[in-house]
Tab-separated table of C-alpha atoms in Angstrom:
chain	number	residue	atom	x	y	z
B	24	MET	CA	-73.064	10.653	23.730
B	25	LYS	CA	-70.548	9.942	26.593
B	26	GLY	CA	-71.782	6.604	28.203
B	27	VAL	CA	-70.203	4.114	30.614
B	28	HIS	CA	-69.458	1.957	27.788
B	29	ASP	CA	-67.178	4.518	26.336
B	30	MET	CA	-64.133	3.405	28.872
B	31	GLY	CA	-60.826	4.445	27.085
B	32	GLY	CA	-58.650	6.096	29.451
B	33	MET	CA	-60.601	5.333	32.793
B	34	GLU	CA	-58.240	3.961	35.651
B	35	CYS	CA	-60.851	2.692	38.039
B	36	PHE	CA	-61.439	-0.925	36.957
B	37	GLY	CA	-58.468	-2.392	38.464
B	38	GLU	CA	-56.407	-5.342	37.204
B	39	LEU	CA	-57.435	-8.017	34.342
B	40	GLU	CA	-59.052	-11.045	35.186
B	41	LEU	CA	-56.542	-13.636	33.762
B	42	SER	CA	-57.372	-16.851	35.444
B	43	ASP	CA	-58.905	-18.886	32.503
B	44	THR	CA	-58.209	-17.169	29.671
B	45	ASP	CA	-59.207	-19.507	26.950
B	46	VAL	CA	-62.775	-20.030	28.401
B	47	HIS	CA	-65.273	-18.486	26.180
B	48	PHE	CA	-68.474	-19.226	27.797
B	49	HIS	CA	-68.912	-19.973	31.480
B	50	HIS	CA	-72.595	-21.177	31.514
B	51	ASP	CA	-74.355	-22.741	28.555
B	52	TRP	CA	-77.028	-20.082	28.528
B	53	GLU	CA	-74.289	-17.666	27.326
B	54	LYS	CA	-74.181	-19.630	24.169
B	55	ARG	CA	-77.511	-19.618	23.382
B	56	VAL	CA	-77.766	-15.808	24.179
B	57	LEU	CA	-74.694	-15.138	21.541
B	58	ALA	CA	-76.594	-17.349	19.208
B	59	LEU	CA	-79.986	-15.732	19.570
B	60	CYS	CA	-78.247	-12.491	18.916
B	61	LEU	CA	-76.839	-13.591	15.914
B	62	ALA	CA	-79.883	-15.319	14.713
B	63	MET	CA	-82.455	-12.458	15.545
B	64	GLY	CA	-79.569	-9.687	14.203
B	65	ALA	CA	-79.867	-11.675	10.796
B	66	SER	CA	-83.572	-12.018	10.928
B	67	GLY	CA	-84.690	-9.029	12.823
B	68	PRO	CA	-85.108	-5.367	11.265
B	69	TRP	CA	-82.334	-3.712	13.165
B	70	ASN	CA	-78.567	-3.627	12.209
B	71	LEU	CA	-75.482	-3.909	14.308
B	72	ASP	CA	-74.839	-0.103	15.089
B	73	LYS	CA	-78.688	-0.429	16.267
B	74	SER	CA	-77.748	-3.414	18.532
B	75	ARG	CA	-74.788	-1.601	19.854
B	76	SER	CA	-76.799	1.447	20.742
B	77	ALA	CA	-79.223	-0.979	22.655
B	78	ARG	CA	-76.789	-2.237	24.897
B	79	GLU	CA	-75.122	1.065	25.378
B	80	SER	CA	-78.789	2.428	26.480
B	81	LEU	CA	-79.205	-0.219	29.265
B	82	PRO	CA	-78.662	1.571	32.760
B	83	PRO	CA	-75.049	2.370	33.756
B	84	SER	CA	-75.091	0.271	37.059
B	85	TYR	CA	-76.554	-2.608	35.005
B	86	TYR	CA	-73.974	-2.192	32.211
B	87	LEU	CA	-71.051	-2.435	34.824
B	88	SER	CA	-72.439	-5.251	36.951
B	89	ALA	CA	-74.377	-7.607	34.889
B	90	GLY	CA	-71.938	-9.208	32.662
B	91	TYR	CA	-71.254	-9.268	28.905
B	92	PHE	CA	-73.867	-11.933	27.697
B	93	ARG	CA	-76.603	-10.285	30.307
B	94	ILE	CA	-76.247	-7.142	28.632
B	95	TRP	CA	-76.649	-8.698	25.221
B	96	PHE	CA	-79.682	-10.626	26.498
B	97	ALA	CA	-81.262	-7.414	28.066
B	98	ALA	CA	-80.675	-5.510	24.966
B	99	LEU	CA	-82.115	-8.188	22.739
B	100	GLU	CA	-85.260	-8.187	24.869
B	101	ASN	CA	-85.573	-4.255	24.482
B	102	LEU	CA	-85.270	-4.516	20.749
B	103	LEU	CA	-87.655	-7.365	20.374
B	104	LEU	CA	-89.988	-4.815	22.293
B	105	GLU	CA	-88.875	-1.726	20.510
B	106	PHE	CA	-89.701	-3.169	17.059
B	107	SER	CA	-92.886	-4.676	18.278
B	108	LEU	CA	-91.795	-8.193	17.586
B	109	VAL	CA	-92.993	-9.471	21.116
B	110	SER	CA	-95.267	-7.591	23.677
B	111	THR	CA	-94.320	-7.536	27.478
B	112	ASP	CA	-96.893	-9.645	28.420
B	113	GLU	CA	-95.121	-12.093	25.907
B	114	LEU	CA	-92.034	-11.788	27.620
B	115	ALA	CA	-93.583	-12.251	30.941
B	116	THR	CA	-95.534	-15.498	30.099
B	117	GLY	CA	-92.938	-17.101	27.441
B	118	THR	CA	-96.211	-17.601	25.553
B	119	VAL	CA	-97.310	-16.415	22.087
B	120	ILE	CA	-100.092	-14.052	22.578
B	121	ASP	CA	-99.840	-11.713	19.511
B	122	GLU	CA	-99.663	-12.218	16.040
B	123	SER	CA	-96.203	-12.466	14.931
B	124	ALA	CA	-94.421	-10.357	12.516
B	125	LYS	CA	-93.448	-11.479	9.114
B	126	LEU	CA	-89.300	-12.152	9.260
B	127	SER	CA	-87.166	-13.920	7.106
B	128	VAL	CA	-85.937	-16.679	9.339
B	129	LEU	CA	-82.317	-17.702	9.414
B	130	LYS	CA	-82.440	-21.651	8.818
B	131	ALA	CA	-79.615	-24.113	9.706
B	132	SER	CA	-78.800	-24.648	6.389
B	133	ALA	CA	-78.141	-21.219	5.744
B	134	VAL	CA	-76.008	-20.330	8.672
B	135	PRO	CA	-72.391	-20.946	7.012
B	136	ALA	CA	-73.428	-18.931	3.895
B	137	ALA	CA	-74.419	-16.029	6.091
B	138	LEU	CA	-71.478	-16.071	8.282
B	139	LEU	CA	-69.201	-16.047	5.179
B	140	ALA	CA	-70.950	-13.175	3.573
B	141	GLY	CA	-70.719	-11.239	6.799
B	142	SER	CA	-71.976	-7.659	6.274
B	143	PRO	CA	-69.469	-5.318	4.533
B	144	VAL	CA	-70.111	-1.574	5.518
B	145	GLU	CA	-67.938	-0.198	2.397
B	146	ARG	CA	-69.460	1.697	0.168
B	147	THR	CA	-69.039	3.580	-2.998
B	148	MET	CA	-68.800	7.381	-2.166
B	149	PRO	CA	-70.133	10.120	-4.615
B	150	ASP	CA	-67.170	12.614	-3.841
B	151	LYS	CA	-63.451	12.573	-2.522
B	152	PRO	CA	-62.304	12.302	0.886
B	153	LEU	CA	-61.670	15.968	2.492
B	154	TYR	CA	-58.640	15.008	4.243
B	155	GLN	CA	-55.389	13.070	2.752
B	156	VAL	CA	-53.074	10.705	4.360
B	157	GLY	CA	-50.284	12.691	6.663
B	158	GLU	CA	-52.737	15.761	7.252
B	159	ARG	CA	-53.414	17.036	10.625
B	160	VAL	CA	-56.960	16.975	11.810
B	161	LYS	CA	-58.513	17.884	15.160
B	162	VAL	CA	-61.487	15.625	16.250
B	163	SER	CA	-64.562	17.834	17.033
B	164	ARG	CA	-65.937	18.324	20.489
B	165	THR	CA	-69.533	18.532	19.110
B	166	VAL	CA	-70.758	14.688	18.552
B	167	SER	CA	-74.164	13.077	18.672
B	168	LYS	CA	-75.995	12.962	21.912
B	169	LEU	CA	-77.169	9.511	20.746
B	170	HIS	CA	-75.214	6.580	19.642
B	171	THR	CA	-71.473	7.635	18.262
B	172	ARG	CA	-68.567	5.655	17.553
B	173	CYS	CA	-66.454	8.843	18.375
B	174	PRO	CA	-64.554	7.602	21.692
B	175	ASP	CA	-64.696	10.621	24.298
B	176	TYR	CA	-60.597	10.468	24.833
B	177	VAL	CA	-59.942	11.697	21.591
B	178	ARG	CA	-62.333	14.545	21.098
B	179	GLY	CA	-60.593	17.792	20.839
B	180	CYS	CA	-57.378	16.206	20.468
B	181	VAL	CA	-55.071	16.455	17.148
B	182	GLY	CA	-53.987	13.689	15.250
B	183	VAL	CA	-52.720	12.642	11.761
B	184	VAL	CA	-54.473	11.000	8.907
B	185	HIS	CA	-52.700	7.257	8.904
B	186	LEU	CA	-55.117	5.677	6.240
B	187	VAL	CA	-58.159	6.548	4.228
B	188	HIS	CA	-60.493	3.398	4.647
B	189	GLY	CA	-63.053	4.259	2.087
B	190	GLY	CA	-66.691	5.183	2.469
B	191	HIS	CA	-68.190	3.271	5.431
B	192	VAL	CA	-71.848	3.225	6.742
B	193	TYR	CA	-71.972	6.000	9.321
B	194	PRO	CA	-72.966	4.359	12.735
B	195	ASP	CA	-74.475	7.671	13.948
B	196	SER	CA	-77.300	7.554	11.405
B	197	HIS	CA	-77.453	3.848	10.968
B	198	ALA	CA	-78.292	3.152	14.881
B	199	GLN	CA	-81.094	5.582	14.767
B	200	MET	CA	-82.437	3.521	11.695
B	201	GLN	CA	-81.977	6.586	9.594
B	202	GLY	CA	-80.268	4.746	6.740
B	203	GLU	CA	-76.660	3.867	6.062
B	204	ASN	CA	-75.410	7.636	5.211
B	205	PRO	CA	-71.843	6.529	4.347
B	206	GLN	CA	-69.272	8.885	5.205
B	207	TRP	CA	-65.437	8.777	4.541
B	208	LEU	CA	-63.639	6.634	7.253
B	209	TYR	CA	-60.204	7.357	8.204
B	210	ASN	CA	-57.504	6.123	10.619
B	211	ILE	CA	-56.132	8.807	12.789
B	212	GLN	CA	-52.911	8.428	14.645
B	213	PHE	CA	-52.707	10.315	18.182
B	214	ASN	CA	-49.458	10.963	20.304
B	215	ALA	CA	-49.911	9.605	23.510
B	216	ASP	CA	-49.023	12.571	25.235
B	217	GLU	CA	-51.793	14.801	22.916
B	218	LEU	CA	-54.381	12.245	24.492
B	219	TRP	CA	-53.158	12.010	27.970
B	220	GLY	CA	-50.681	14.921	28.792
B	221	GLU	CA	-47.419	13.123	30.132
B	222	SER	CA	-47.661	9.557	28.486
B	223	ARG	CA	-46.998	6.642	30.397
B	224	SER	CA	-44.104	4.008	30.146
B	225	GLN	CA	-43.701	3.006	26.419
B	226	ALA	CA	-46.800	4.329	25.184
B	227	GLY	CA	-46.087	5.711	21.457
B	228	THR	CA	-49.203	6.392	19.280
B	229	VAL	CA	-53.046	5.096	19.461
B	230	HIS	CA	-54.924	4.795	16.058
B	231	VAL	CA	-58.660	5.320	16.012
B	232	ASP	CA	-60.796	5.038	12.932
B	233	LEU	CA	-62.921	7.982	12.671
B	234	TRP	CA	-65.768	9.118	10.400
B	235	GLN	CA	-65.260	12.517	8.391
B	236	PRO	CA	-67.909	14.234	10.257
B	237	TYR	CA	-66.075	13.733	13.686
B	238	LEU	CA	-63.559	15.896	12.211
B	239	GLU	CA	-62.731	19.556	11.743
B	240	ASN	CA	-60.109	20.712	9.231
B	241	MET	CA	-57.185	22.704	10.884
B	242	GLU	CA	-57.202	25.118	8.412
B	243	ALA	CA	-60.508	26.454	9.707
B	244	GLN	CA	-59.055	27.021	13.302
O	18	MET	CA	-73.698	-30.624	37.187
O	19	THR	CA	-73.783	-28.333	39.921
O	20	GLN	CA	-72.947	-24.589	39.082
O	21	GLN	CA	-69.595	-23.931	40.469
O	22	ASN	CA	-69.740	-20.230	39.667
O	23	THR	CA	-71.885	-17.767	41.752
O	24	PRO	CA	-72.877	-14.720	40.030
O	25	ASP	CA	-69.996	-12.832	41.728
O	26	ASN	CA	-67.792	-15.317	40.240
O	27	ASP	CA	-69.067	-14.859	36.827
O	28	ALA	CA	-65.779	-14.067	34.989
O	29	THR	CA	-68.181	-12.272	31.772
O	30	ASN	CA	-68.351	-9.702	34.444
O	31	LEU	CA	-67.394	-6.386	32.945
O	32	ALA	CA	-66.113	-4.775	36.100
O	33	ASP	CA	-65.293	-6.397	39.379
O	34	PRO	CA	-68.722	-7.720	40.300
O	35	ASN	CA	-70.731	-5.829	42.748
O	36	THR	CA	-73.287	-6.354	45.585
O	37	ASP	CA	-76.986	-7.189	45.337
O	38	GLN	CA	-77.114	-3.611	45.781
O	39	SER	CA	-75.965	-2.527	42.285
O	40	ARG	CA	-78.047	-5.619	40.873
O	41	GLN	CA	-80.847	-3.922	42.190
O	42	GLY	CA	-79.705	-0.571	40.379
O	43	SER	CA	-80.741	-2.373	37.390
O	44	ALA	CA	-84.249	-1.097	38.041
O	45	SER	CA	-85.078	1.274	35.242
O	46	GLN	CA	-87.267	2.033	32.521
O	47	GLN	CA	-84.879	0.928	30.224
O	48	LEU	CA	-84.733	-2.526	31.046
O	49	PRO	CA	-87.845	-4.698	29.995
O	50	ARG	CA	-90.310	-4.934	33.088
O	51	GLU	CA	-89.191	-8.559	33.760
O	52	HIS	CA	-85.891	-7.683	34.918
O	53	HIS	CA	-86.953	-5.931	38.073
O	54	GLN	CA	-89.607	-8.267	38.708
O	55	HIS	CA	-87.488	-11.252	38.912
O	56	HIS	CA	-84.799	-9.259	41.224
O	57	HIS	CA	-87.267	-8.676	43.862
O	58	GLU	CA	-88.866	-12.206	43.442
O	59	HIS	CA	-85.541	-14.149	44.249
O	60	HIS	CA	-83.281	-13.521	47.503
O	61	HIS	CA	-80.937	-16.680	47.579
O	62	ASP	CA	-77.483	-16.612	46.353
O	63	HIS	CA	-77.906	-18.357	42.681
O	64	SER	CA	-81.003	-16.204	42.009
O	65	HIS	CA	-79.436	-13.991	39.372
O	66	LEU	CA	-77.739	-16.805	37.678
O	67	ASP	CA	-80.668	-19.196	37.714
O	68	ASP	CA	-83.017	-16.563	36.602
O	69	THR	CA	-80.745	-15.791	33.325
O	70	ALA	CA	-80.736	-19.289	32.452
O	71	LEU	CA	-84.565	-19.920	32.665
O	72	ARG	CA	-85.341	-16.464	31.199
O	73	VAL	CA	-83.110	-17.403	28.288
O	74	ARG	CA	-84.670	-20.574	27.732
O	75	SER	CA	-88.233	-18.805	27.772
O	76	LEU	CA	-87.174	-16.352	25.068
O	77	GLU	CA	-85.714	-19.077	22.710
O	78	THR	CA	-88.866	-21.137	23.142
O	79	LEU	CA	-90.952	-17.779	22.722
O	80	LEU	CA	-89.031	-16.629	19.717
O	81	THR	CA	-89.322	-20.363	18.240
O	82	GLN	CA	-93.174	-20.471	18.674
O	83	LYS	CA	-93.423	-16.851	17.075
O	84	GLY	CA	-91.464	-18.283	13.893
O	85	TYR	CA	-88.737	-16.010	14.152
O	86	ILE	CA	-85.850	-18.380	14.799
O	87	GLU	CA	-84.997	-21.944	13.945
O	88	PRO	CA	-83.404	-23.379	17.081
O	89	GLU	CA	-80.829	-25.612	14.885
O	90	ALA	CA	-79.375	-22.682	13.421
O	91	LEU	CA	-78.576	-21.654	16.964
O	92	ASN	CA	-76.763	-25.076	17.455
O	93	VAL	CA	-74.923	-24.353	14.116
O	94	LEU	CA	-73.967	-20.789	14.913
O	95	ILE	CA	-72.685	-22.370	18.782
O	96	ASP	CA	-70.527	-24.929	16.896
O	97	THR	CA	-69.168	-22.900	14.463
O	98	TYR	CA	-67.579	-20.461	16.983
O	99	GLU	CA	-67.010	-23.223	19.852
O	100	ASN	CA	-65.336	-25.570	17.473
O	101	LYS	CA	-64.588	-24.547	14.001
O	102	VAL	CA	-63.288	-20.833	14.013
O	103	GLY	CA	-60.548	-20.110	16.252
O	104	PRO	CA	-57.212	-18.519	16.474
O	105	ARG	CA	-55.570	-21.619	14.612
O	106	ASN	CA	-56.641	-19.495	11.257
O	107	GLY	CA	-54.853	-16.511	12.348
O	108	ALA	CA	-51.711	-18.498	13.080
O	109	LYS	CA	-51.613	-20.125	9.614
O	110	VAL	CA	-51.879	-16.512	8.193
O	111	ILE	CA	-48.958	-15.260	10.341
O	112	ALA	CA	-46.990	-18.019	9.392
O	113	LYS	CA	-47.339	-17.757	5.893
O	114	ALA	CA	-46.247	-13.815	6.192
O	115	TRP	CA	-43.381	-15.308	7.960
O	116	THR	CA	-42.361	-17.785	5.585
O	117	ASN	CA	-43.234	-15.919	2.221
O	118	ASP	CA	-42.482	-12.070	1.908
O	119	ARG	CA	-45.003	-11.665	-1.175
O	120	TYR	CA	-47.484	-12.684	0.992
O	121	ARG	CA	-46.251	-10.563	3.722
O	122	GLN	CA	-46.423	-7.565	1.394
O	123	TRP	CA	-49.802	-8.420	0.223
O	124	LEU	CA	-51.085	-9.186	3.905
O	125	LEU	CA	-49.826	-5.540	5.121
O	126	SER	CA	-51.209	-3.779	1.803
O	127	ASP	CA	-55.015	-5.662	1.238
O	128	ALA	CA	-55.154	-7.945	4.562
O	129	THR	CA	-59.077	-8.709	3.672
O	130	ALA	CA	-57.847	-10.376	0.333
O	131	ALA	CA	-54.727	-11.752	1.395
O	132	ILE	CA	-56.303	-13.447	4.399
O	133	ALA	CA	-59.528	-14.246	2.012
O	134	SER	CA	-57.152	-16.316	-0.400
O	135	LEU	CA	-56.735	-18.672	2.844
O	136	ASP	CA	-60.364	-19.066	3.157
O	137	PHE	CA	-60.892	-17.190	6.191
O	138	SER	CA	-63.281	-14.204	5.795
O	139	GLY	CA	-66.939	-13.128	6.775
O	140	ARG	CA	-68.764	-11.803	9.601
O	141	GLN	CA	-66.461	-9.535	11.853
O	142	GLY	CA	-63.724	-9.708	9.387
O	143	GLU	CA	-65.035	-8.031	6.663
O	144	HIS	CA	-62.590	-5.143	6.166
O	145	MET	CA	-59.249	-6.484	7.961
O	146	VAL	CA	-55.948	-4.439	8.298
O	147	VAL	CA	-52.740	-6.206	9.698
O	148	VAL	CA	-50.247	-4.111	11.625
O	149	GLU	CA	-46.707	-5.240	11.880
O	150	ASN	CA	-44.334	-5.501	14.766
O	151	THR	CA	-40.991	-4.448	14.279
O	152	ALA	CA	-37.581	-3.968	16.175
O	153	GLN	CA	-38.973	-0.443	17.388
O	154	VAL	CA	-42.753	-0.781	17.626
O	155	HIS	CA	-45.027	-3.360	19.490
O	156	ASN	CA	-48.895	-3.240	18.526
O	157	MET	CA	-51.553	-3.891	20.800
O	158	VAL	CA	-55.445	-3.995	19.554
O	159	VAL	CA	-58.627	-3.318	21.779
O	160	CYS	CA	-62.270	-2.255	21.331
O	161	THR	CA	-62.776	0.438	24.355
O	162	LEU	CA	-66.339	1.137	23.010
O	163	CYS	CA	-67.618	-2.795	22.956
O	164	SER	CA	-65.846	-5.968	22.109
O	165	CYS	CA	-65.058	-5.857	18.376
O	166	TYR	CA	-62.506	-8.469	17.330
O	167	PRO	CA	-61.591	-10.426	14.110
O	168	TRP	CA	-63.891	-13.652	14.317
O	169	PRO	CA	-62.893	-15.277	11.051
O	170	VAL	CA	-58.951	-15.695	12.247
O	171	LEU	CA	-59.368	-15.602	16.091
O	172	GLY	CA	-62.591	-17.012	16.836
O	173	LEU	CA	-64.466	-15.125	19.543
O	174	PRO	CA	-63.017	-12.542	21.908
O	175	PRO	CA	-61.617	-13.791	25.460
O	176	THR	CA	-63.618	-12.611	28.265
O	177	TRP	CA	-60.885	-10.066	29.232
O	178	TYR	CA	-60.552	-8.519	25.856
O	179	LYS	CA	-64.408	-7.768	26.675
O	180	SER	CA	-63.859	-6.894	30.526
O	181	ALA	CA	-63.793	-3.224	31.767
O	182	PRO	CA	-59.896	-3.131	32.750
O	183	TYR	CA	-58.747	-4.172	29.523
O	184	ARG	CA	-60.899	-1.759	27.370
O	185	SER	CA	-60.243	1.062	29.730
O	186	ARG	CA	-56.379	0.638	30.285
O	187	VAL	CA	-54.620	-0.283	26.890
O	188	VAL	CA	-55.140	3.070	25.481
O	189	ILE	CA	-53.747	5.182	28.401
O	190	ASP	CA	-51.178	2.433	30.063
O	191	PRO	CA	-50.611	-0.287	27.639
O	192	ALA	CA	-47.146	-1.212	29.057
O	193	SER	CA	-48.987	-1.831	32.424
O	194	VAL	CA	-51.392	-4.201	30.646
O	195	LEU	CA	-48.636	-6.372	29.045
O	196	ALA	CA	-46.952	-6.523	32.377
O	197	GLU	CA	-50.179	-8.406	33.728
O	198	PHE	CA	-49.665	-10.855	30.499
O	199	GLY	CA	-46.066	-11.095	31.722
O	200	VAL	CA	-44.693	-9.691	28.870
O	201	THR	CA	-42.083	-6.979	29.162
O	202	LEU	CA	-40.999	-5.324	26.082
O	203	GLU	CA	-37.312	-4.116	25.281
O	204	PRO	CA	-37.164	-0.677	26.934
O	205	HIS	CA	-36.686	0.886	23.526
O	206	LYS	CA	-39.940	-0.044	22.017
O	207	LYS	CA	-42.711	2.124	21.680
O	208	ILE	CA	-46.517	0.882	21.760
O	209	THR	CA	-48.770	1.573	19.244
O	210	VAL	CA	-52.538	0.716	20.398
O	211	TRP	CA	-55.462	0.397	17.591
O	212	ASP	CA	-58.780	0.878	18.951
O	213	SER	CA	-61.505	-0.858	16.779
O	214	THR	CA	-63.843	1.816	16.657
O	215	ALA	CA	-65.359	1.184	13.297
O	216	GLU	CA	-66.056	-2.104	11.088
O	217	VAL	CA	-62.247	-2.503	10.612
O	218	ARG	CA	-60.857	-5.231	12.443
O	219	TYR	CA	-56.992	-5.301	13.123
O	220	LEU	CA	-54.581	-8.133	13.683
O	221	VAL	CA	-51.230	-7.745	14.851
O	222	LEU	CA	-48.207	-9.688	12.873
O	223	PRO	CA	-45.826	-10.609	15.217
O	224	GLU	CA	-41.938	-10.631	14.787
O	225	ARG	CA	-40.954	-14.238	13.854
O	226	PRO	CA	-38.991	-15.713	16.760
O	227	ALA	CA	-35.109	-16.011	16.563
O	228	ASN	CA	-33.647	-18.769	15.708
O	229	SER	CA	-36.654	-20.319	13.695
O	230	GLU	CA	-35.067	-20.538	10.208
O	231	HIS	CA	-35.331	-23.993	10.300
O	232	LEU	CA	-38.792	-24.517	10.866
O	233	THR	CA	-41.765	-25.278	8.397
O	234	GLU	CA	-44.759	-23.105	8.155
O	235	GLU	CA	-46.624	-25.545	9.827
O	236	GLN	CA	-44.204	-25.581	12.796
O	237	LEU	CA	-44.282	-21.864	13.054
O	238	ALA	CA	-47.734	-21.743	12.963
O	239	ALA	CA	-47.681	-23.744	16.255
O	240	LEU	CA	-45.503	-20.460	17.923
O	241	VAL	CA	-48.193	-18.329	17.059
O	242	THR	CA	-50.674	-17.801	20.111
O	243	ARG	CA	-53.763	-15.965	20.117
O	244	ASP	CA	-52.253	-13.295	22.339
O	245	ALA	CA	-49.468	-12.751	20.215
O	246	MET	CA	-51.771	-11.728	17.460
O	247	ILE	CA	-53.915	-9.241	19.717
O	248	GLY	CA	-50.562	-8.037	20.769
O	249	THR	CA	-50.986	-8.991	24.554
O	250	GLY	CA	-48.574	-11.761	24.142
O	251	LEU	CA	-45.397	-12.687	22.178
O	252	PRO	CA	-44.959	-15.907	19.822
O	253	LEU	CA	-43.747	-18.796	21.625
O	254	ASP	CA	-39.893	-19.523	21.615
O	255	SER	CA	-38.891	-21.572	18.595
O	256	SER	CA	-37.403	-24.125	20.879
O	257	LEU	CA	-40.513	-25.111	21.786
O	258	VAL	CA	-41.461	-26.704	18.582
O	259	SER	CA	-41.937	-30.712	18.767
O	260	LEU	CA	-40.321	-32.043	16.038
């Protein structure tokens, strides 16, 4: 889908705010939100793609005005509700009413190992990649109406395969809790003028990581 | 301590913060019921801020009582990213590449392994690619769709990296973004932008500063700024090294 989170190429947001560039948190609660999301991300039944989808599914006006960590917090509340880990009454009262789900809780002692392990998404593929480095490809204009990582500004554009990253978990399936469905992932290079018409000062190329289902074979055109 | 920041000064805002009107716009079926109830209950200036702090505390308590989280684990997570992981990690990678050409080659061909050899790896750095600035090309990294960023080498992203102006403009007009960082490239240079749409994370290998041949790897690392590794800045001048 094309949502307000898909901002590449918009020019309506003005200048950057660069007054305190080394500050990561402006309030202590923001730290707790970050940690809550990481901890529940480790123990909750959802995945990173589902989390991103939850943030993008917030109302556009809220997404644009609430601030980064409020978006994370609102999406976490929605995930907890969607997966029936808490009820609306529990959220409203802050007290336990219903029976808890069985989760594997992230313990403090397990945090360093969990962060070190991360969540690698590269998978062995049963087939060969359809496209090779140097090959021209066109980005499909037909993409998922739900969560996708194909940004709007490259759709319909022609680029060149720069890297074949390997088989990676496919976010369009993963975000819908339909399994990993790994697909070949490519780094595609686009000329700025292909994306934007007349390119701006010193703009050369833009590289975007795109999964094979987002791409069309130029031969088939 | 009193809160200096009103909600409207909250620099975590993605866009220019809007008026109360837009916050009321948060009322929607996609938000938990809590959101609009609170919005309608409070009218004083700090309501948004105070509400959030209270609600975060309330949710942490609830999740603890439900047996879903261990609060001490949250403390460890926060301590890790506030105090342990940050751009000094990435600076070591860059300085090593500047002083050791075999390492540089390895970094450019298999960044994940080369960076892991310095003990930087894990969450949000599982699949790394390093892109090298040259006399002709300057690289910049962005995540137009959210806030993807190489945590093991740079720590958490700065607020501006997650903001709408940066996410939207870098891909279409990178030089204008650089100008706001006070960076002007030589006119012949072209800018290559890397949009982190997948789980691959990009790190810029800046050009080694001029007149730095006499510096040690450690001294070179001190010249590598976070922004130089994102591409919104350049390394510090070699004369700035305190010998």
